[in-house]
Amino acid sequence: MNRIKLSIRIPAEQETLIRHIAKARGLSRYQALLRVIETGLSSITGGAQIRSQIASEEALAAIESRLSMIESLTDRSLFTASAAYAYSRRAALRNDSDADRVDAVTSDAAQAAYRRQRALAAEALS
């Protein structure tokens, strides 16, 4: 796509509005101006840009839905891991009254398992 530089003059009120849009969306003033122009042109032509925007919004909604599912699965995994830890600690304490030593051993084993899983995940991503 070739870009062409244009210089325009707009009323101060519109510039203030564009600056507000830029700040609210975390854009530069020029990026906000470009979005305003693109939106204006697509509303005038009613063409492919609107369909493209709708497709983008649908893709974003699908990502948000999947992210919500991943968050739920992560939360459930954390609960399951916590329950497993509590169960193993209780089982370990049945035969040993030194809770600090059992906690230290359990923690060391958990950290080692965690590091192994992280290493396996890193290999899979490589």
The first five atom37 places (N, CA, C, CB, O) and aatype in JSON, in Angstrom:
{
  "aatype": [12, 2, 1, 9, 11, 10, 15, 9, 1, 9, 14, 0, 6, 5, 6, 16, 10, 9, 1, 8, 9, 0, 11, 0, 1, 7, 10, 15, 1, 18, 5, 0, 10, 10, 1, 19, 9, 6, 16, 7, 10, 15, 15, 9, 16, 7, 7, 0, 5, 9, 1, 15, 5, 9, 0, 15, 6, 6, 0, 10, 0, 0, 9, 6, 15, 1, 10, 15, 12, 9, 6, 15, 10, 16, 3, 1, 15, 10, 13, 16, 0, 15, 0, 0, 18, 0, 18, 15, 1, 1, 0, 0, 10, 1, 2, 3, 15, 3, 0, 3, 1, 19, 3, 0, 19, 16, 15, 3, 0, 0, 5, 0, 0, 18, 1, 1, 5, 1, 0, 10, 0, 0, 6, 0, 10, 15],
  "atom_mask": [
    [1, 1, 1, 1, 1],
    [1, 1, 1, 1, 1],
    [1, 1, 1, 1, 1],
    [1, 1, 1, 1, 1],
    [1, 1, 1, 1, 1],
    [1, 1, 1, 1, 1],
    [1, 1, 1, 1, 1],
    [1, 1, 1, 1, 1],
    [1, 1, 1, 1, 1],
    [1, 1, 1, 1, 1],
    [1, 1, 1, 1, 1],
    [1, 1, 1, 1, 1],
    [1, 1, 1, 1, 1],
    [1, 1, 1, 1, 1],
    [1, 1, 1, 1, 1],
    [1, 1, 1, 1, 1],
    [1, 1, 1, 1, 1],
    [1, 1, 1, 1, 1],
    [1, 1, 1, 1, 1],
    [1, 1, 1, 1, 1],
    [1, 1, 1, 1, 1],
    [1, 1, 1, 1, 1],
    [1, 1, 1, 1, 1],
    [1, 1, 1, 1, 1],
    [1, 1, 1, 1, 1],
    [1, 1, 1, 0, 1],
    [1, 1, 1, 1, 1],
    [1, 1, 1, 1, 1],
    [1, 1, 1, 1, 1],
    [1, 1, 1, 1, 1],
    [1, 1, 1, 1, 1],
    [1, 1, 1, 1, 1],
    [1, 1, 1, 1, 1],
    [1, 1, 1, 1, 1],
    [1, 1, 1, 1, 1],
    [1, 1, 1, 1, 1],
    [1, 1, 1, 1, 1],
    [1, 1, 1, 1, 1],
    [1, 1, 1, 1, 1],
    [1, 1, 1, 0, 1],
    [1, 1, 1, 1, 1],
    [1, 1, 1, 1, 1],
    [1, 1, 1, 1, 1],
    [1, 1, 1, 1, 1],
    [1, 1, 1, 1, 1],
    [1, 1, 1, 0, 1],
    [1, 1, 1, 0, 1],
    [1, 1, 1, 1, 1],
    [1, 1, 1, 1, 1],
    [1, 1, 1, 1, 1],
    [1, 1, 1, 1, 1],
    [1, 1, 1, 1, 1],
    [1, 1, 1, 1, 1],
    [1, 1, 1, 1, 1],
    [1, 1, 1, 1, 1],
    [1, 1, 1, 1, 1],
    [1, 1, 1, 1, 1],
    [1, 1, 1, 1, 1],
    [1, 1, 1, 1, 1],
    [1, 1, 1, 1, 1],
    [1, 1, 1, 1, 1],
    [1, 1, 1, 1, 1],
    [1, 1, 1, 1, 1],
    [1, 1, 1, 1, 1],
    [1, 1, 1, 1, 1],
    [1, 1, 1, 1, 1],
    [1, 1, 1, 1, 1],
    [1, 1, 1, 1, 1],
    [1, 1, 1, 1, 1],
    [1, 1, 1, 1, 1],
    [1, 1, 1, 1, 1],
    [1, 1, 1, 1, 1],
    [1, 1, 1, 1, 1],
    [1, 1, 1, 1, 1],
    [1, 1, 1, 1, 1],
    [1, 1, 1, 1, 1],
    [1, 1, 1, 1, 1],
    [1, 1, 1, 1, 1],
    [1, 1, 1, 1, 1],
    [1, 1, 1, 1, 1],
    [1, 1, 1, 1, 1],
    [1, 1, 1, 1, 1],
    [1, 1, 1, 1, 1],
    [1, 1, 1, 1, 1],
    [1, 1, 1, 1, 1],
    [1, 1, 1, 1, 1],
    [1, 1, 1, 1, 1],
    [1, 1, 1, 1, 1],
    [1, 1, 1, 1, 1],
    [1, 1, 1, 1, 1],
    [1, 1, 1, 1, 1],
    [1, 1, 1, 1, 1],
    [1, 1, 1, 1, 1],
    [1, 1, 1, 1, 1],
    [1, 1, 1, 1, 1],
    [1, 1, 1, 1, 1],
    [1, 1, 1, 1, 1],
    [1, 1, 1, 1, 1],
    [1, 1, 1, 1, 1],
    [1, 1, 1, 1, 1],
    [1, 1, 1, 1, 1],
    [1, 1, 1, 1, 1],
    [1, 1, 1, 1, 1],
    [1, 1, 1, 1, 1],
    [1, 1, 1, 1, 1],
    [1, 1, 1, 1, 1],
    [1, 1, 1, 1, 1],
    [1, 1, 1, 1, 1],
    [1, 1, 1, 1, 1],
    [1, 1, 1, 1, 1],
    [1, 1, 1, 1, 1],
    [1, 1, 1, 1, 1],
    [1, 1, 1, 1, 1],
    [1, 1, 1, 1, 1],
    [1, 1, 1, 1, 1],
    [1, 1, 1, 1, 1],
    [1, 1, 1, 1, 1],
    [1, 1, 1, 1, 1],
    [1, 1, 1, 1, 1],
    [1, 1, 1, 1, 1],
    [1, 1, 1, 1, 1],
    [1, 1, 1, 1, 1],
    [1, 1, 1, 1, 1],
    [1, 1, 1, 1, 1],
    [1, 1, 1, 1, 1],
    [1, 1, 1, 1, 1]
  ],
  "atom_positions": [
    [[0.85, -1.16, 0.0], [0.0, 0.0, 0.0], [0.9, 1.23, 0.0], [-0.97, -0.01, 1.22], [1.8, 1.35, 0.83]],
    [[0.66, 2.12, -0.93], [1.4, 3.38, -0.97], [0.71, 4.39, -0.08], [1.5, 3.92, -2.42], [-0.51, 4.54, -0.1]],
    [[1.5, 5.08, 0.69], [0.98, 6.13, 1.58], [1.3, 7.47, 0.95], [1.58, 6.03, 3.01], [2.38, 7.68, 0.41]],
    [[0.34, 8.37, 1.03], [0.51, 9.72, 0.5], [0.34, 10.68, 1.65], [-0.51, 10.02, -0.65], [-0.6, 10.58, 2.43]],
    [[1.27, 11.61, 1.74], [1.23, 12.59, 2.82], [0.27, 13.72, 2.44], [2.64, 13.15, 3.11], [0.35, 14.27, 1.35]],
    [[-0.63, 14.04, 3.37], [-1.58, 15.14, 3.19], [-1.46, 16.08, 4.38], [-3.04, 14.61, 3.05], [-1.23, 15.66, 5.51]],
    [[-1.61, 17.34, 4.11], [-1.69, 18.32, 5.18], [-3.1, 18.87, 5.19], [-0.62, 19.48, 5.0], [-3.63, 19.27, 4.15]],
    [[-3.72, 18.9, 6.37], [-5.08, 19.4, 6.46], [-5.18, 20.39, 7.62], [-6.09, 18.24, 6.65], [-4.35, 20.4, 8.52]],
    [[-6.2, 21.19, 7.56], [-6.5, 22.1, 8.65], [-7.88, 21.72, 9.16], [-6.44, 23.61, 8.21], [-8.82, 21.55, 8.39]],
    [[-7.98, 21.6, 10.48], [-9.26, 21.27, 11.09], [-9.54, 22.27, 12.2], [-9.25, 19.81, 11.64], [-8.62, 22.89, 12.73]],
    [[-10.81, 22.43, 12.54], [-11.14, 23.34, 13.64], [-10.54, 22.83, 14.96], [-12.67, 23.49, 13.76], [-10.32, 21.64, 15.14]],
    [[-10.29, 23.77, 15.87], [-9.68, 23.44, 17.16], [-10.52, 22.44, 17.94], [-9.47, 24.7, 17.98], [-9.98, 21.59, 18.64]],
    [[-11.84, 22.53, 17.83], [-12.72, 21.61, 18.54], [-12.51, 20.17, 18.07], [-14.19, 22.01, 18.36], [-12.5, 19.24, 18.87]],
    [[-12.34, 20.0, 16.76], [-12.1, 18.66, 16.22], [-10.73, 18.14, 16.64], [-12.21, 18.67, 14.69], [-10.58, 16.95, 16.93]],
    [[-9.75, 19.02, 16.69], [-8.41, 18.61, 17.13], [-8.45, 18.18, 18.59], [-7.39, 19.76, 16.93], [-7.79, 17.21, 18.97]],
    [[-9.22, 18.88, 19.4], [-9.36, 18.52, 20.82], [-10.03, 17.16, 20.94], [-10.18, 19.6, 21.57], [-9.63, 16.34, 21.75]],
    [[-11.05, 16.92, 20.13], [-11.73, 15.64, 20.14], [-10.79, 14.52, 19.7], [-12.97, 15.69, 19.23], [-10.79, 13.44, 20.3]],
    [[-10.0, 14.75, 18.66], [-9.05, 13.74, 18.19], [-8.0, 13.46, 19.26], [-8.36, 14.22, 16.88], [-7.63, 12.31, 19.48]],
    [[-7.53, 14.5, 19.93], [-6.55, 14.32, 21.0], [-7.16, 13.48, 22.13], [-6.07, 15.68, 21.54], [-6.49, 12.63, 22.71]],
    [[-8.44, 13.74, 22.44], [-9.13, 12.96, 23.49], [-9.26, 11.49, 23.07], [-10.53, 13.57, 23.77], [-9.04, 10.59, 23.88]],
    [[-9.62, 11.25, 21.83], [-9.72, 9.88, 21.32], [-8.37, 9.19, 21.42], [-10.23, 9.87, 19.85], [-8.28, 8.03, 21.83]],
    [[-7.31, 9.9, 21.03], [-5.97, 9.32, 21.08], [-5.59, 8.94, 22.5], [-4.94, 10.31, 20.51], [-5.05, 7.86, 22.74]],
    [[-5.87, 9.83, 23.44], [-5.52, 9.56, 24.84], [-6.32, 8.39, 25.38], [-5.76, 10.81, 25.7], [-5.77, 7.53, 26.08]],
    [[-7.6, 8.35, 25.07], [-8.46, 7.29, 25.58], [-8.08, 5.92, 25.03], [-9.91, 7.59, 25.24], [-8.26, 4.91, 25.72]],
    [[-7.56, 5.86, 23.81], [-7.22, 4.59, 23.18], [-5.74, 4.28, 23.19], [-7.73, 4.57, 21.78], [-5.32, 3.25, 22.66]],
    [[-4.94, 5.17, 23.77], [-3.5, 4.94, 23.84], [-2.81, 5.05, 22.5], [0.0, 0.0, 0.0], [-1.86, 4.31, 22.22]],
    [[-3.27, 5.96, 21.68], [-2.71, 6.17, 20.35], [-2.01, 7.52, 20.28], [-3.8, 6.07, 19.26], [-2.22, 8.38, 21.13]],
    [[-1.2, 7.67, 19.26], [-0.68, 9.01, 19.01], [-1.79, 9.83, 18.37], [0.61, 8.96, 18.11], [-2.79, 9.27, 17.89]],
    [[-1.63, 11.12, 18.34], [-2.63, 11.99, 17.74], [-2.8, 11.66, 16.25], [-2.25, 13.48, 17.92], [-3.9, 11.7, 15.72]],
    [[-1.69, 11.33, 15.6], [-1.74, 11.03, 14.17], [-2.41, 9.69, 13.89], [-0.34, 11.03, 13.58], [-3.13, 9.55, 12.9]],
    [[-2.19, 8.7, 14.77], [-2.88, 7.42, 14.61], [-4.38, 7.6, 14.8], [-2.34, 6.38, 15.61], [-5.19, 7.02, 14.08]],
    [[-4.75, 8.41, 15.78], [-6.18, 8.67, 16.02], [-6.8, 9.38, 14.82], [-6.37, 9.52, 17.3], [-7.91, 9.06, 14.41]],
    [[-6.08, 10.33, 14.26], [-6.57, 11.04, 13.08], [-6.78, 10.07, 11.92], [-5.6, 12.16, 12.67], [-7.78, 10.15, 11.21]],
    [[-5.83, 9.14, 11.74], [-5.95, 8.16, 10.67], [-7.19, 7.29, 10.88], [-4.69, 7.28, 10.6], [-7.91, 6.99, 9.93]],
    [[-7.45, 6.88, 12.12], [-8.64, 6.06, 12.41], [-9.92, 6.85, 12.16], [-8.61, 5.56, 13.86], [-10.9, 6.3, 11.66]],
    [[-9.91, 8.13, 12.51], [-11.08, 8.98, 12.27], [-11.34, 9.07, 10.77], [-10.87, 10.39, 12.89], [-12.48, 8.96, 10.33]],
    [[-10.29, 9.28, 10.0], [-10.45, 9.38, 8.54], [-10.95, 8.06, 7.97], [-9.11, 9.78, 7.87], [-11.87, 8.05, 7.15]],
    [[-10.34, 6.93, 8.4], [-10.77, 5.63, 7.88], [-12.23, 5.34, 8.23], [-9.87, 4.52, 8.45], [-12.98, 4.84, 7.4]],
    [[-12.61, 5.65, 9.46], [-14.0, 5.42, 9.87], [-14.95, 6.31, 9.08], [-14.17, 5.68, 11.37], [-16.02, 5.87, 8.65]],
    [[-14.56, 7.56, 8.89], [-15.39, 8.47, 8.11], [-15.55, 8.01, 6.67], [0.0, 0.0, 0.0], [-16.66, 8.03, 6.13]],
    [[-14.46, 7.6, 6.05], [-14.53, 7.12, 4.66], [-15.38, 5.85, 4.56], [-13.12, 6.85, 4.12], [-16.16, 5.7, 3.62]],
    [[-15.23, 4.95, 5.53], [-16.01, 3.72, 5.45], [-17.49, 3.99, 5.69], [-15.5, 2.69, 6.46], [-18.35, 3.3, 5.13]],
    [[-17.81, 4.99, 6.51], [-19.22, 5.31, 6.71], [-19.82, 5.97, 5.47], [-19.4, 6.22, 7.93], [-21.0, 5.79, 5.18]],
    [[-19.0, 6.72, 4.75], [-19.48, 7.34, 3.52], [-19.66, 6.31, 2.42], [-18.51, 8.45, 3.06], [-20.68, 6.29, 1.73]],
    [[-18.66, 5.44, 2.25], [-18.72, 4.45, 1.18], [-19.52, 3.22, 1.57], [-17.33, 4.04, 0.76], [-20.1, 2.56, 0.71]],
    [[-19.55, 2.9, 2.89], [-20.29, 1.73, 3.35], [-19.77, 0.45, 2.78], [0.0, 0.0, 0.0], [-20.52, -0.52, 2.65]],
    [[-18.51, 0.42, 2.44], [-17.96, -0.72, 1.71], [-17.2, -1.71, 2.54], [0.0, 0.0, 0.0], [-17.59, -2.05, 3.66]],
    [[-16.12, -2.18, 1.98], [-15.35, -3.29, 2.51], [-14.73, -2.99, 3.86], [-14.27, -3.68, 1.55], [-14.49, -3.9, 4.65]],
    [[-14.46, -1.73, 4.14], [-13.82, -1.42, 5.41], [-14.73, -1.76, 6.58], [-13.42, 0.05, 5.47], [-14.25, -2.19, 7.63]],
    [[-16.02, -1.57, 6.42], [-16.96, -1.93, 7.5], [-16.95, -3.43, 7.7], [-18.4, -1.42, 7.17], [-16.93, -3.91, 8.83]],
    [[-16.97, -4.19, 6.6], [-16.92, -5.64, 6.72], [-15.63, -6.08, 7.36], [-17.09, -6.3, 5.36], [-15.62, -7.01, 8.17]],
    [[-14.53, -5.43, 7.0], [-13.24, -5.75, 7.59], [-13.25, -5.47, 9.08], [-12.12, -4.95, 6.91], [-12.72, -6.25, 9.87]],
    [[-13.85, -4.35, 9.47], [-13.93, -4.0, 10.89], [-14.79, -5.01, 11.64], [-14.5, -2.58, 11.07], [-14.45, -5.4, 12.76]],
    [[-15.9, -5.43, 11.04], [-16.77, -6.42, 11.67], [-16.02, -7.74, 11.83], [-18.06, -6.63, 10.85], [-16.13, -8.39, 12.87]],
    [[-15.27, -8.13, 10.8], [-14.49, -9.37, 10.89], [-13.45, -9.26, 11.99], [-13.81, -9.68, 9.54], [-13.22, -10.22, 12.73]],
    [[-12.82, -8.1, 12.11], [-11.83, -7.9, 13.17], [-12.48, -7.97, 14.54], [-11.13, -6.55, 13.0], [-11.93, -8.57, 15.46]],
    [[-13.65, -7.38, 14.68], [-14.36, -7.42, 15.96], [-14.79, -8.84, 16.31], [-15.58, -6.5, 15.92], [-14.75, -9.23, 17.48]],
    [[-15.2, -9.62, 15.3], [-15.58, -11.0, 15.55], [-14.37, -11.82, 15.97], [-16.23, -11.61, 14.3], [-14.47, -12.67, 16.86]],
    [[-13.22, -11.58, 15.32], [-12.0, -12.29, 15.7], [-11.6, -11.94, 17.12], [-10.86, -11.95, 14.73], [-11.2, -12.82, 17.89]],
    [[-11.71, -10.68, 17.48], [-11.37, -10.25, 18.84], [-12.32, -10.89, 19.86], [-11.43, -8.71, 18.94], [-11.89, -11.3, 20.93]],
    [[-13.59, -10.97, 19.52], [-14.56, -11.61, 20.42], [-14.23, -13.09, 20.6], [-16.0, -11.45, 19.88], [-14.35, -13.63, 21.7]],
    [[-13.81, -13.75, 19.53], [-13.43, -15.17, 19.62], [-12.2, -15.33, 20.52], [-13.15, -15.75, 18.22], [-12.13, -16.27, 21.32]],
    [[-11.24, -14.42, 20.38], [-10.05, -14.48, 21.23], [-10.42, -14.24, 22.69], [-9.0, -13.43, 20.78], [-9.93, -14.94, 23.58]],
    [[-11.28, -13.28, 22.94], [-11.72, -13.01, 24.31], [-12.43, -14.23, 24.91], [-12.65, -11.79, 24.36], [-12.23, -14.54, 26.08]],
    [[-13.24, -14.9, 24.12], [-13.95, -16.08, 24.59], [-12.97, -17.2, 24.94], [-14.95, -16.58, 23.52], [-13.09, -17.84, 25.99]],
    [[-11.99, -17.42, 24.06], [-11.0, -18.46, 24.33], [-10.13, -18.1, 25.52], [-10.12, -18.69, 23.1], [-9.76, -18.98, 26.31]],
    [[-9.8, -16.83, 25.67], [-9.01, -16.38, 26.81], [-9.77, -16.62, 28.11], [-8.64, -14.9, 26.67], [-9.18, -17.01, 29.12]],
    [[-11.07, -16.38, 28.09], [-11.89, -16.64, 29.26], [-11.87, -18.12, 29.61], [-13.33, -16.17, 29.02], [-11.8, -18.48, 30.79]],
    [[-11.93, -18.99, 28.6], [-11.89, -20.42, 28.83], [-10.53, -20.83, 29.41], [-12.18, -21.19, 27.52], [-10.46, -21.64, 30.34]],
    [[-9.46, -20.27, 28.87], [-8.12, -20.58, 29.37], [-7.98, -20.12, 30.82], [-7.04, -19.91, 28.49], [-7.37, -20.8, 31.64]],
    [[-8.54, -18.96, 31.13], [-8.49, -18.45, 32.5], [-9.23, -19.41, 33.45], [-9.11, -17.04, 32.58], [-8.75, -19.67, 34.55]],
    [[-10.36, -19.91, 33.02], [-11.12, -20.86, 33.85], [-10.33, -22.15, 34.05], [-12.48, -21.16, 33.21], [-10.28, -22.69, 35.16]],
    [[-9.71, -22.64, 32.97], [-8.92, -23.86, 33.08], [-7.71, -23.65, 33.99], [-8.47, -24.32, 31.7], [-7.36, -24.54, 34.78]],
    [[-7.07, -22.51, 33.89], [-5.93, -22.21, 34.74], [-6.35, -22.14, 36.19], [-5.27, -20.9, 34.32], [-5.65, -22.66, 37.07]],
    [[-7.47, -21.5, 36.46], [-7.97, -21.41, 37.82], [-8.28, -22.8, 38.37], [-9.21, -20.52, 37.88], [-7.97, -23.1, 39.52]],
    [[-8.9, -23.64, 37.56], [-9.21, -25.01, 37.98], [-7.93, -25.8, 38.23], [-10.08, -25.72, 36.93], [-7.86, -26.58, 39.18]],
    [[-6.93, -25.61, 37.4], [-5.64, -26.3, 37.59], [-4.99, -25.87, 38.89], [-4.7, -26.02, 36.41], [-4.42, -26.69, 39.61]],
    [[-5.06, -24.58, 39.19], [-4.51, -24.09, 40.45], [-5.23, -24.72, 41.64], [-4.59, -22.56, 40.52], [-4.6, -25.12, 42.62]],
    [[-6.55, -24.8, 41.55], [-7.31, -25.44, 42.63], [-6.91, -26.9, 42.79], [-8.82, -25.33, 42.36], [-6.71, -27.38, 43.9]],
    [[-6.8, -27.6, 41.67], [-6.44, -29.02, 41.71], [-5.05, -29.21, 42.31], [-6.5, -29.64, 40.3], [-4.83, -30.11, 43.12]],
    [[-4.1, -28.36, 41.91], [-2.75, -28.44, 42.46], [-2.75, -28.15, 43.95], [-1.82, -27.48, 41.73], [-2.03, -28.8, 44.71]],
    [[-3.53, -27.18, 44.37], [-3.62, -26.85, 45.8], [-4.21, -28.02, 46.58], [-4.46, -25.58, 46.02], [-3.74, -28.34, 47.68]],
    [[-5.24, -28.64, 46.03], [-5.85, -29.79, 46.7], [-4.86, -30.95, 46.79], [-7.12, -30.23, 45.96], [-4.79, -31.62, 47.82]],
    [[-4.11, -31.17, 45.73], [-3.11, -32.24, 45.74], [-2.03, -31.96, 46.78], [-2.47, -32.41, 44.36], [-1.58, -32.88, 47.48]],
    [[-1.61, -30.72, 46.89], [-0.61, -30.35, 47.89], [-1.15, -30.6, 49.3], [-0.2, -28.88, 47.73], [-0.47, -31.18, 50.14]],
    [[-2.38, -30.16, 49.55], [-2.96, -30.35, 50.88], [-3.1, -31.84, 51.22], [-4.34, -29.66, 50.96], [-2.85, -32.26, 52.35]],
    [[-3.49, -32.62, 50.22], [-3.64, -34.06, 50.44], [-2.29, -34.7, 50.72], [-4.3, -34.74, 49.22], [-2.16, -35.5, 51.65]],
    [[-1.28, -34.37, 49.94], [0.04, -34.97, 50.15], [0.65, -34.53, 51.48], [0.99, -34.61, 48.99], [1.32, -35.32, 52.14]],
    [[0.42, -33.3, 51.88], [0.94, -32.81, 53.16], [0.28, -33.56, 54.31], [0.71, -31.29, 53.31], [0.95, -33.97, 55.26]],
    [[-1.01, -33.73, 54.22], [-1.72, -34.45, 55.28], [-1.25, -35.9, 55.36], [-3.25, -34.4, 55.05], [-1.06, -36.44, 56.45]],
    [[-1.07, -36.52, 54.19], [-0.59, -37.91, 54.18], [0.83, -38.0, 54.74], [-0.62, -38.48, 52.74], [1.15, -38.95, 55.45]],
    [[1.66, -37.03, 54.43], [3.04, -37.05, 54.92], [3.1, -36.82, 56.42], [3.87, -35.99, 54.21], [3.97, -37.38, 57.09]],
    [[2.2, -36.02, 56.96], [2.22, -35.72, 58.39], [1.66, -36.84, 59.26], [1.45, -34.46, 58.65], [1.82, -36.8, 60.48]],
    [[1.02, -37.81, 58.67], [0.46, -38.92, 59.46], [1.56, -39.66, 60.22], [-0.29, -39.9, 58.56], [1.36, -40.09, 61.36]],
    [[2.72, -39.79, 59.58], [3.79, -40.57, 60.19], [4.92, -39.69, 60.73], [4.35, -41.54, 59.19], [5.91, -40.21, 61.23]],
    [[4.78, -38.38, 60.63], [5.87, -37.5, 61.06], [5.26, -36.27, 61.71], [6.78, -37.1, 59.86], [4.37, -35.63, 61.15]],
    [[5.74, -35.94, 62.88], [5.19, -34.79, 63.58], [5.96, -33.51, 63.3], [5.18, -35.06, 65.06], [5.55, -32.44, 63.76]],
    [[7.06, -33.58, 62.54], [7.86, -32.4, 62.23], [7.3, -31.73, 60.97], [9.37, -32.78, 62.04], [7.77, -31.99, 59.86]],
    [[6.3, -30.86, 61.14], [5.61, -30.24, 60.01], [6.54, -29.36, 59.18], [4.44, -29.41, 60.51], [6.41, -29.32, 57.95]],
    [[7.48, -28.66, 59.82], [8.4, -27.79, 59.07], [9.28, -28.59, 58.12], [9.28, -26.98, 60.04], [9.49, -28.19, 56.98]],
    [[9.78, -29.74, 58.59], [10.63, -30.57, 57.73], [9.81, -31.15, 56.57], [11.27, -31.71, 58.55], [10.29, -31.18, 55.44]],
    [[8.61, -31.61, 56.85], [7.74, -32.16, 55.8], [7.4, -31.08, 54.78], [6.44, -32.75, 56.41], [7.42, -31.34, 53.57]],
    [[7.1, -29.86, 55.25], [6.82, -28.76, 54.33], [8.03, -28.46, 53.45], [6.42, -27.5, 55.11], [7.87, -28.24, 52.25]],
    [[9.22, -28.46, 54.03], [10.43, -28.17, 53.26], [10.67, -29.24, 52.19], [11.65, -28.07, 54.19], [10.99, -28.91, 51.05]],
    [[10.52, -30.5, 52.56], [10.72, -31.59, 51.6], [9.68, -31.52, 50.49], [10.65, -32.95, 52.32], [10.01, -31.67, 49.32]],
    [[8.42, -31.3, 50.87], [7.34, -31.21, 49.88], [7.57, -30.03, 48.95], [5.97, -31.07, 50.58], [7.38, -30.14, 47.74]],
    [[7.98, -28.9, 49.51], [8.23, -27.71, 48.71], [9.39, -27.94, 47.74], [8.54, -26.52, 49.6], [9.3, -27.55, 46.57]],
    [[10.46, -28.56, 48.21], [11.6, -28.85, 47.33], [11.19, -29.76, 46.18], [12.75, -29.49, 48.12], [11.58, -29.54, 45.03]],
    [[10.41, -30.78, 46.49], [9.95, -31.7, 45.44], [9.04, -30.99, 44.45], [9.22, -32.9, 46.07], [9.12, -31.23, 43.25]],
    [[8.17, -30.12, 44.96], [7.27, -29.37, 44.08], [8.05, -28.42, 43.18], [6.24, -28.58, 44.9], [7.75, -28.31, 41.99]],
    [[9.05, -27.74, 43.73], [9.87, -26.83, 42.92], [10.63, -27.58, 41.84], [10.86, -26.07, 43.81], [10.73, -27.11, 40.7]],
    [[11.17, -28.75, 42.18], [11.89, -29.56, 41.19], [10.94, -30.0, 40.07], [12.54, -30.79, 41.85], [11.3, -29.94, 38.89]],
    [[9.75, -30.44, 40.43], [8.76, -30.85, 39.43], [8.36, -29.66, 38.56], [7.51, -31.46, 40.1], [8.2, -29.78, 37.34]],
    [[8.19, -28.51, 39.2], [7.83, -27.29, 38.46], [8.92, -26.93, 37.46], [7.59, -26.12, 39.43], [8.61, -26.62, 36.3]],
    [[10.18, -26.97, 37.87], [11.28, -26.65, 36.95], [11.34, -27.64, 35.79], [12.63, -26.65, 37.7], [11.6, -27.25, 34.65]],
    [[11.1, -28.92, 36.08], [11.09, -29.92, 35.0], [10.0, -29.61, 33.98], [10.9, -31.34, 35.57], [10.23, -29.67, 32.77]],
    [[8.8, -29.28, 34.47], [7.69, -28.98, 33.56], [7.95, -27.73, 32.74], [6.4, -28.82, 34.35], [7.62, -27.68, 31.56]],
    [[8.54, -26.71, 33.37], [8.89, -25.49, 32.64], [9.91, -25.78, 31.55], [9.44, -24.42, 33.6], [9.81, -25.25, 30.45]],
    [[10.89, -26.63, 31.86], [11.91, -26.99, 30.87], [11.27, -27.74, 29.7], [13.03, -27.84, 31.52], [11.6, -27.49, 28.54]],
    [[10.37, -28.66, 30.01], [9.67, -29.39, 28.94], [8.84, -28.45, 28.08], [8.77, -30.48, 29.53], [8.8, -28.59, 26.86]],
    [[8.17, -27.49, 28.72], [7.36, -26.52, 27.97], [8.25, -25.65, 27.1], [6.54, -25.64, 28.93], [7.88, -25.34, 25.96]],
    [[9.41, -25.25, 27.61], [10.34, -24.43, 26.82], [10.85, -25.21, 25.61], [11.52, -23.95, 27.7], [11.0, -24.64, 24.53]],
    [[11.13, -26.5, 25.8], [11.57, -27.33, 24.67], [10.48, -27.42, 23.61], [11.97, -28.74, 25.15], [10.76, -27.36, 22.41]],
    [[9.24, -27.57, 24.05], [8.13, -27.69, 23.11], [7.94, -26.41, 22.3], [6.83, -28.03, 23.85], [7.53, -26.46, 21.15]],
    [[8.25, -25.27, 22.91], [8.07, -23.99, 22.22], [9.24, -23.67, 21.29], [7.89, -22.87, 23.22], [9.12, -22.82, 20.42]],
    [[10.35, -24.34, 21.47], [11.54, -24.07, 20.64], [11.43, -24.66, 19.27], [12.78, -24.61, 21.3], [12.35, -24.52, 18.46]]
  ]
}
